[in-house]
Amino acid sequence: QLVESGGGSVQAGGSLRVSCAASGYMYCMGWFRQAPGKEREGLAVVNTRSDDRYYGDSVKGRFIISQDNAQNTLYLQMNSLEPEDTAMYYCAAGDGRTSISNYRYCDLAAVTFCSWGQGTQVTVS
């Protein structure tokens, strides 16, 4: 079970941190968002074993994903927020992909995530 929190309203240029409390961790934990009338967008993912992190181009350099393994909590620190960042933000967990050489990795493809939270709204004005 994944439960997001921390969403809200913020002015452009501001910062916000959303959290995701997880009842259990999977190999990949990530953040996605979806705005009305738009497709779901992968923002950031972390390999919970290696702590390797990957970001979507639209948030690279502005958002930071982090994990607190002791608390089973995933975070997304969002800086320099823009009105275009307004969306429902979702936490997700999954097993990642396995390459032909049997290498396991995480990416931002939503199909690799099997568990989703209910979302938290972020509004930037």
PDB file of C-alpha atoms in Angstrom:
ATOM      1  CA  GLN A   1       0.000   0.000   0.000  1.00  0.00           C
ATOM      2  CA  LEU A   2       1.252   3.435  -0.948  1.00  0.00           C
ATOM      3  CA  VAL A   3      -0.073   6.637   0.605  1.00  0.00           C
ATOM      4  CA  GLU A   4       1.022  10.025  -0.699  1.00  0.00           C
ATOM      5  CA  SER A   5       0.915  13.244   1.270  1.00  0.00           C
ATOM      6  CA  GLY A   6       2.330  16.748   1.182  1.00  0.00           C
ATOM      7  CA  GLY A   7       0.606  18.142  -1.876  1.00  0.00           C
ATOM      8  CA  GLY A   8      -0.846  21.619  -1.874  1.00  0.00           C
ATOM      9  CA  SER A   9      -0.765  25.014  -3.515  1.00  0.00           C
ATOM     10  CA  VAL A  10       2.419  26.981  -4.063  1.00  0.00           C
ATOM     11  CA  GLN A  11       3.463  30.033  -6.032  1.00  0.00           C
ATOM     12  CA  ALA A  12       5.623  29.749  -9.106  1.00  0.00           C
ATOM     13  CA  GLY A  13       9.276  29.554  -8.184  1.00  0.00           C
ATOM     14  CA  GLY A  14       8.506  27.937  -4.860  1.00  0.00           C
ATOM     15  CA  SER A  15       9.250  24.495  -3.479  1.00  0.00           C
ATOM     16  CA  LEU A  16       7.228  21.612  -2.144  1.00  0.00           C
ATOM     17  CA  ARG A  17       8.021  18.126  -0.890  1.00  0.00           C
ATOM     18  CA  VAL A  18       5.630  15.231  -1.307  1.00  0.00           C
ATOM     19  CA  SER A  19       5.952  11.991   0.597  1.00  0.00           C
ATOM     20  CA  CYS A  20       4.898   8.411   0.051  1.00  0.00           C
ATOM     21  CA  ALA A  21       4.491   6.018   2.955  1.00  0.00           C
ATOM     22  CA  ALA A  22       4.943   2.456   1.770  1.00  0.00           C
ATOM     23  CA  SER A  23       3.850  -0.673   3.598  1.00  0.00           C
ATOM     24  CA  GLY A  24       6.629  -2.476   1.754  1.00  0.00           C
ATOM     25  CA  TYR A  25       9.410  -1.533  -0.611  1.00  0.00           C
ATOM     26  CA  MET A  26       9.860  -2.961  -4.066  1.00  0.00           C
ATOM     27  CA  TYR A  27      12.950  -2.896  -6.271  1.00  0.00           C
ATOM     28  CA  CYS A  28      11.915   0.345  -7.989  1.00  0.00           C
ATOM     29  CA  MET A  29      10.035   3.236  -6.410  1.00  0.00           C
ATOM     30  CA  GLY A  30       8.965   6.171  -8.504  1.00  0.00           C
ATOM     31  CA  TRP A  31       6.950   9.337  -8.896  1.00  0.00           C
ATOM     32  CA  PHE A  32       4.558  10.074 -11.726  1.00  0.00           C
ATOM     33  CA  ARG A  33       2.099  12.840 -12.414  1.00  0.00           C
ATOM     34  CA  GLN A  34      -0.944  13.398 -14.530  1.00  0.00           C
ATOM     35  CA  ALA A  35      -2.576  16.687 -15.408  1.00  0.00           C
ATOM     36  CA  PRO A  36      -6.143  16.926 -16.730  1.00  0.00           C
ATOM     37  CA  GLY A  37      -6.271  16.016 -20.396  1.00  0.00           C
ATOM     38  CA  LYS A  38      -2.651  14.857 -20.445  1.00  0.00           C
ATOM     39  CA  GLU A  39      -0.945  11.482 -20.334  1.00  0.00           C
ATOM     40  CA  ARG A  40       0.685  10.193 -17.200  1.00  0.00           C
ATOM     41  CA  GLU A  41       4.306  11.303 -17.034  1.00  0.00           C
ATOM     42  CA  GLY A  42       7.174   9.554 -15.297  1.00  0.00           C
ATOM     43  CA  LEU A  43       9.194  12.005 -13.196  1.00  0.00           C
ATOM     44  CA  ALA A  44      11.741  10.148 -11.134  1.00  0.00           C
ATOM     45  CA  VAL A  45      12.604   6.622 -10.082  1.00  0.00           C
ATOM     46  CA  VAL A  46      15.015   5.166  -7.557  1.00  0.00           C
ATOM     47  CA  ASN A  47      16.541   1.708  -7.396  1.00  0.00           C
ATOM     48  CA  THR A  48      15.927   0.950  -3.747  1.00  0.00           C
ATOM     49  CA  ARG A  49      18.938  -1.397  -3.527  1.00  0.00           C
ATOM     50  CA  SER A  50      21.630   0.686  -5.204  1.00  0.00           C
ATOM     51  CA  ASP A  51      20.018   4.136  -4.679  1.00  0.00           C
ATOM     52  CA  ASP A  52      20.580   4.880  -8.384  1.00  0.00           C
ATOM     53  CA  ARG A  53      18.176   7.591  -9.473  1.00  0.00           C
ATOM     54  CA  TYR A  54      16.770   8.562 -12.866  1.00  0.00           C
ATOM     55  CA  TYR A  55      14.794  11.615 -13.851  1.00  0.00           C
ATOM     56  CA  GLY A  56      12.520  12.660 -16.645  1.00  0.00           C
ATOM     57  CA  ASP A  57      13.768  15.505 -18.796  1.00  0.00           C
ATOM     58  CA  SER A  58      11.039  17.893 -17.663  1.00  0.00           C
ATOM     59  CA  VAL A  59      12.131  17.772 -14.022  1.00  0.00           C
ATOM     60  CA  LYS A  60      15.845  17.033 -14.242  1.00  0.00           C
ATOM     61  CA  GLY A  61      17.757  19.562 -12.174  1.00  0.00           C
ATOM     62  CA  ARG A  62      14.633  20.753 -10.340  1.00  0.00           C
ATOM     63  CA  PHE A  63      13.231  17.657  -8.608  1.00  0.00           C
ATOM     64  CA  ILE A  64      15.030  15.253  -6.307  1.00  0.00           C
ATOM     65  CA  ILE A  65      13.829  11.772  -5.390  1.00  0.00           C
ATOM     66  CA  SER A  66      15.021  10.242  -2.148  1.00  0.00           C
ATOM     67  CA  GLN A  67      14.203   7.346   0.120  1.00  0.00           C
ATOM     68  CA  ASP A  68      14.248   6.706   3.826  1.00  0.00           C
ATOM     69  CA  ASN A  69      14.544   2.940   4.078  1.00  0.00           C
ATOM     70  CA  ALA A  70      14.177   2.941   7.853  1.00  0.00           C
ATOM     71  CA  GLN A  71      10.813   4.695   7.563  1.00  0.00           C
ATOM     72  CA  ASN A  72       9.753   3.023   4.284  1.00  0.00           C
ATOM     73  CA  THR A  73       9.115   6.486   2.923  1.00  0.00           C
ATOM     74  CA  LEU A  74       9.772   7.915  -0.506  1.00  0.00           C
ATOM     75  CA  TYR A  75      10.128  11.637  -1.096  1.00  0.00           C
ATOM     76  CA  LEU A  76      10.044  14.001  -4.030  1.00  0.00           C
ATOM     77  CA  GLN A  77      11.558  17.416  -3.391  1.00  0.00           C
ATOM     78  CA  MET A  78      10.267  19.829  -6.013  1.00  0.00           C
ATOM     79  CA  ASN A  79      12.062  23.124  -6.561  1.00  0.00           C
ATOM     80  CA  SER A  80      11.591  26.007  -8.979  1.00  0.00           C
ATOM     81  CA  LEU A  81       8.007  24.969  -9.506  1.00  0.00           C
ATOM     82  CA  GLU A  82       6.175  26.225 -12.566  1.00  0.00           C
ATOM     83  CA  PRO A  83       2.450  26.374 -13.376  1.00  0.00           C
ATOM     84  CA  GLU A  84       3.100  23.538 -15.840  1.00  0.00           C
ATOM     85  CA  ASP A  85       3.934  21.320 -12.838  1.00  0.00           C
ATOM     86  CA  THR A  86       0.315  21.450 -11.705  1.00  0.00           C
ATOM     87  CA  ALA A  87      -0.959  17.874 -11.628  1.00  0.00           C
ATOM     88  CA  MET A  88      -1.920  14.937  -9.481  1.00  0.00           C
ATOM     89  CA  TYR A  89       1.259  13.303  -8.237  1.00  0.00           C
ATOM     90  CA  TYR A  90       1.416   9.536  -7.751  1.00  0.00           C
ATOM     91  CA  CYS A  91       3.832   7.252  -5.991  1.00  0.00           C
ATOM     92  CA  ALA A  92       4.421   3.846  -7.559  1.00  0.00           C
ATOM     93  CA  ALA A  93       6.331   0.645  -6.850  1.00  0.00           C
ATOM     94  CA  GLY A  94       7.482  -2.123  -9.157  1.00  0.00           C
ATOM     95  CA  ASP A  95      10.029  -4.786  -9.977  1.00  0.00           C
ATOM     96  CA  GLY A  96      11.733  -2.988 -12.871  1.00  0.00           C
ATOM     97  CA  ARG A  97      12.982  -4.671 -16.022  1.00  0.00           C
ATOM     98  CA  THR A  98      15.455  -7.467 -16.654  1.00  0.00           C
ATOM     99  CA  SER A  99      17.807  -7.202 -19.599  1.00  0.00           C
ATOM    100  CA  ILE A 100      18.872 -10.033 -21.900  1.00  0.00           C
ATOM    101  CA  SER A 101      22.049 -10.300 -19.838  1.00  0.00           C
ATOM    102  CA  ASN A 102      19.897 -10.716 -16.733  1.00  0.00           C
ATOM    103  CA  TYR A 103      20.670  -7.238 -15.453  1.00  0.00           C
ATOM    104  CA  ARG A 104      17.824  -5.748 -13.449  1.00  0.00           C
ATOM    105  CA  TYR A 105      17.158  -2.040 -13.707  1.00  0.00           C
ATOM    106  CA  CYS A 106      14.558   0.650 -13.170  1.00  0.00           C
ATOM    107  CA  ASP A 107      13.160   3.112 -15.664  1.00  0.00           C
ATOM    108  CA  LEU A 108      10.222   5.484 -15.959  1.00  0.00           C
ATOM    109  CA  ALA A 109       7.917   3.226 -17.927  1.00  0.00           C
ATOM    110  CA  ALA A 110       4.619   3.068 -16.062  1.00  0.00           C
ATOM    111  CA  VAL A 111       4.063  -0.531 -17.194  1.00  0.00           C
ATOM    112  CA  THR A 112       6.913  -1.680 -14.942  1.00  0.00           C
ATOM    113  CA  PHE A 113       5.091  -0.425 -11.837  1.00  0.00           C
ATOM    114  CA  CYS A 114       2.382  -2.632 -10.332  1.00  0.00           C
ATOM    115  CA  SER A 115       1.379  -0.732  -7.208  1.00  0.00           C
ATOM    116  CA  TRP A 116       0.074   2.840  -7.136  1.00  0.00           C
ATOM    117  CA  GLY A 117      -0.990   5.335  -4.526  1.00  0.00           C
ATOM    118  CA  GLN A 118      -4.150   7.409  -4.648  1.00  0.00           C
ATOM    119  CA  GLY A 119      -2.290  10.600  -5.547  1.00  0.00           C
ATOM    120  CA  THR A 120      -1.778  14.018  -4.034  1.00  0.00           C
ATOM    121  CA  GLN A 121      -2.642  17.259  -5.831  1.00  0.00           C
ATOM    122  CA  VAL A 122      -0.003  19.886  -6.507  1.00  0.00           C
ATOM    123  CA  THR A 123      -1.125  23.265  -7.803  1.00  0.00           C
ATOM    124  CA  VAL A 124       1.326  25.956  -8.887  1.00  0.00           C
ATOM    125  CA  SER A 125       0.055  29.445  -9.620  1.00  0.00           C
TER     126      SER A 125
END
